Coordinates of C-alpha atoms in Angstrom, one line a residue:
M30 CA -23.8 -7.3 0.8
G31 CA -24.1 -4.3 -1.5
E32 CA -24.1 -3.7 -5.2
H33 CA -20.9 -5.3 -6.6
G34 CA -21.4 -4.1 -10.1
A35 CA -21.7 -0.5 -9.0
G36 CA -18.7 -0.8 -6.8
R37 CA -16.6 -2.3 -9.6
A38 CA -17.7 0.6 -11.8
E39 CA -16.6 3.1 -9.2
I40 CA -13.2 1.4 -8.9
A41 CA -12.8 1.4 -12.7
A42 CA -13.7 5.1 -12.7
M43 CA -11.0 5.7 -10.1
V44 CA -8.5 4.0 -12.3
E45 CA -9.5 6.3 -15.2
N46 CA -9.1 9.3 -13.0
C47 CA -5.7 8.2 -12.0
R48 CA -4.9 7.8 -15.7
A49 CA -6.1 11.3 -16.5
E50 CA -4.8 13.2 -13.5
S51 CA -1.3 14.3 -12.6
E52 CA 1.7 12.1 -13.3
D53 CA 2.4 12.3 -9.5
E54 CA 1.2 9.4 -7.4
H55 CA 1.9 11.1 -4.1
Y56 CA -1.5 12.7 -3.8
L57 CA -3.8 9.7 -4.0
P58 CA -2.7 6.7 -1.9
A59 CA -6.2 6.2 -0.5
A60 CA -7.6 5.8 -4.0
I61 CA -4.9 3.3 -4.9
D62 CA -5.6 1.4 -1.7
A63 CA -9.2 1.1 -2.7
I64 CA -8.3 -0.1 -6.2
I65 CA -6.0 -2.8 -4.7
A66 CA -8.5 -3.9 -2.1
L67 CA -11.7 -3.9 -4.1
G68 CA -10.8 -3.9 -7.8
A69 CA -11.3 -6.8 -10.1
E70 CA -8.1 -8.7 -11.1
D71 CA -8.2 -7.2 -14.6
V72 CA -8.6 -3.7 -13.2
I73 CA -5.6 -4.1 -10.8
A74 CA -3.4 -5.7 -13.6
G75 CA -4.3 -2.8 -15.9
F76 CA -3.5 -0.2 -13.2
D77 CA -0.1 -1.8 -12.6
R78 CA 0.6 -2.1 -16.3
D79 CA -0.7 1.2 -17.6
I80 CA -0.6 3.7 -14.7
A81 CA 1.9 2.8 -12.0
P82 CA 5.0 2.8 -14.4
K83 CA 4.1 6.3 -15.7
K84 CA 3.9 7.6 -12.2
R85 CA 7.4 6.1 -11.3
K86 CA 9.2 7.3 -14.4
R87 CA 9.7 10.9 -13.4
G88 CA 12.9 10.2 -11.6
G89 CA 13.1 9.5 -7.8
E90 CA 10.6 7.5 -5.9
Y91 CA 7.9 9.4 -4.0
V92 CA 8.0 8.3 -0.4
Y93 CA 5.4 10.5 1.4
S94 CA 2.0 11.8 0.5
T95 CA 1.7 15.3 2.0
L96 CA -2.0 15.4 1.2
Q97 CA -2.9 12.3 3.2
G98 CA 0.0 12.4 5.7
R99 CA 1.3 8.9 5.0
A100 CA 4.0 7.0 3.3
L101 CA 3.5 5.0 0.1
H102 CA 5.5 1.9 1.0
Y103 CA 2.5 0.0 2.3
T104 CA 0.4 0.8 -0.8
R105 CA 3.1 -0.3 -3.2
G106 CA 3.7 -3.5 -1.2
A107 CA 0.0 -4.2 -1.1
L108 CA -0.2 -3.8 -4.9
A109 CA 2.8 -6.2 -5.4
L110 CA 1.2 -8.7 -3.0
R111 CA -2.2 -8.6 -4.7
L112 CA -0.4 -9.3 -8.0
G113 CA 1.5 -12.3 -6.5
R114 CA 4.9 -10.6 -6.5
E115 CA 5.9 -11.6 -2.9
G116 CA 9.6 -10.6 -3.2
E117 CA 8.7 -7.1 -4.3
A118 CA 6.0 -6.8 -1.6
A119 CA 8.5 -7.8 1.0
R120 CA 11.0 -5.2 -0.1
W121 CA 8.3 -2.5 0.0
F122 CA 7.0 -3.5 3.4
E123 CA 10.5 -3.9 4.9
S124 CA 11.8 -0.6 3.5
G125 CA 8.7 1.1 4.6
L126 CA 9.0 -0.2 8.1
A127 CA 12.7 1.0 8.3
W128 CA 11.6 4.4 7.0
A129 CA 8.7 4.7 9.4
Q130 CA 10.9 3.7 12.4
R131 CA 13.6 6.2 11.4
E132 CA 11.1 9.0 10.8
R133 CA 8.9 8.0 13.9
C134 CA 5.7 7.4 12.0
P135 CA 3.8 4.8 13.9
L136 CA 0.8 4.5 11.6
D137 CA 3.1 3.8 8.7
A138 CA 5.1 1.3 10.7
A139 CA 1.9 -0.5 11.8
A140 CA 0.7 -0.7 8.2
C141 CA 4.0 -2.2 7.1
H142 CA 3.8 -4.7 10.0
E143 CA 0.3 -5.6 8.7
G144 CA 1.6 -6.1 5.2
L145 CA 4.5 -8.3 6.5
A146 CA 2.0 -10.3 8.5
Q147 CA -0.1 -10.9 5.4
L148 CA 3.0 -11.9 3.5
A149 CA 4.1 -14.3 6.3
T150 CA 0.6 -15.8 6.4
R151 CA 0.7 -16.4 2.6
R152 CA 4.1 -18.1 3.0
G153 CA 2.9 -20.2 5.9
D154 CA 5.2 -18.6 8.5
V155 CA 2.7 -18.5 11.4
E156 CA 5.3 -17.3 13.9
A157 CA 6.3 -14.3 11.8
A158 CA 2.7 -13.5 11.0
D159 CA 1.8 -13.5 14.7
R160 CA 4.8 -11.3 15.6
H161 CA 4.0 -8.7 12.9
S162 CA 0.3 -8.7 13.8
R163 CA 1.2 -8.1 17.5
D164 CA 3.7 -5.4 16.6
A165 CA 1.0 -3.6 14.5
T166 CA -1.6 -3.9 17.2
E167 CA 0.8 -2.6 19.9
L168 CA 1.8 0.4 17.8
R169 CA -1.9 1.3 17.1
M170 CA -2.8 0.9 20.8
R171 CA 0.2 2.8 22.1
H172 CA -0.5 5.7 19.7
A173 CA -4.3 5.4 19.8
L174 CA -4.3 5.1 16.0
R175 CA -7.0 3.1 14.4
R176 CA -7.6 2.3 10.7

């Protein structure tokens, strides 16, 4: 369904743009989401190895992307989960959920619930996966937010 080679080339180009652009990661979570979701394993590992640490070294963690109006916890958790770092993913999703609840950001809360559901599924915890999936769906329906 589609041209995979061309898609992988586009993802690789996004990674290069991330490498060349500003040291701030707060402006491009959607591009990072695409890299995580669609990138080849070597591209994702290269992104994590070469780019993500540079973007974190500037002191303090970025929490919110003003350009895209969303928090970065889900994106960071998804990257950790894709790379098999379940403990790190759990920390990002849980801290993101706490932040989103405190700041009243239902879209971010729903995304973190989805991440926690994916993590629970991977760990074989069906009950927790169902609970987080239901919570994400309820938030999206209550606030008419769709991905």
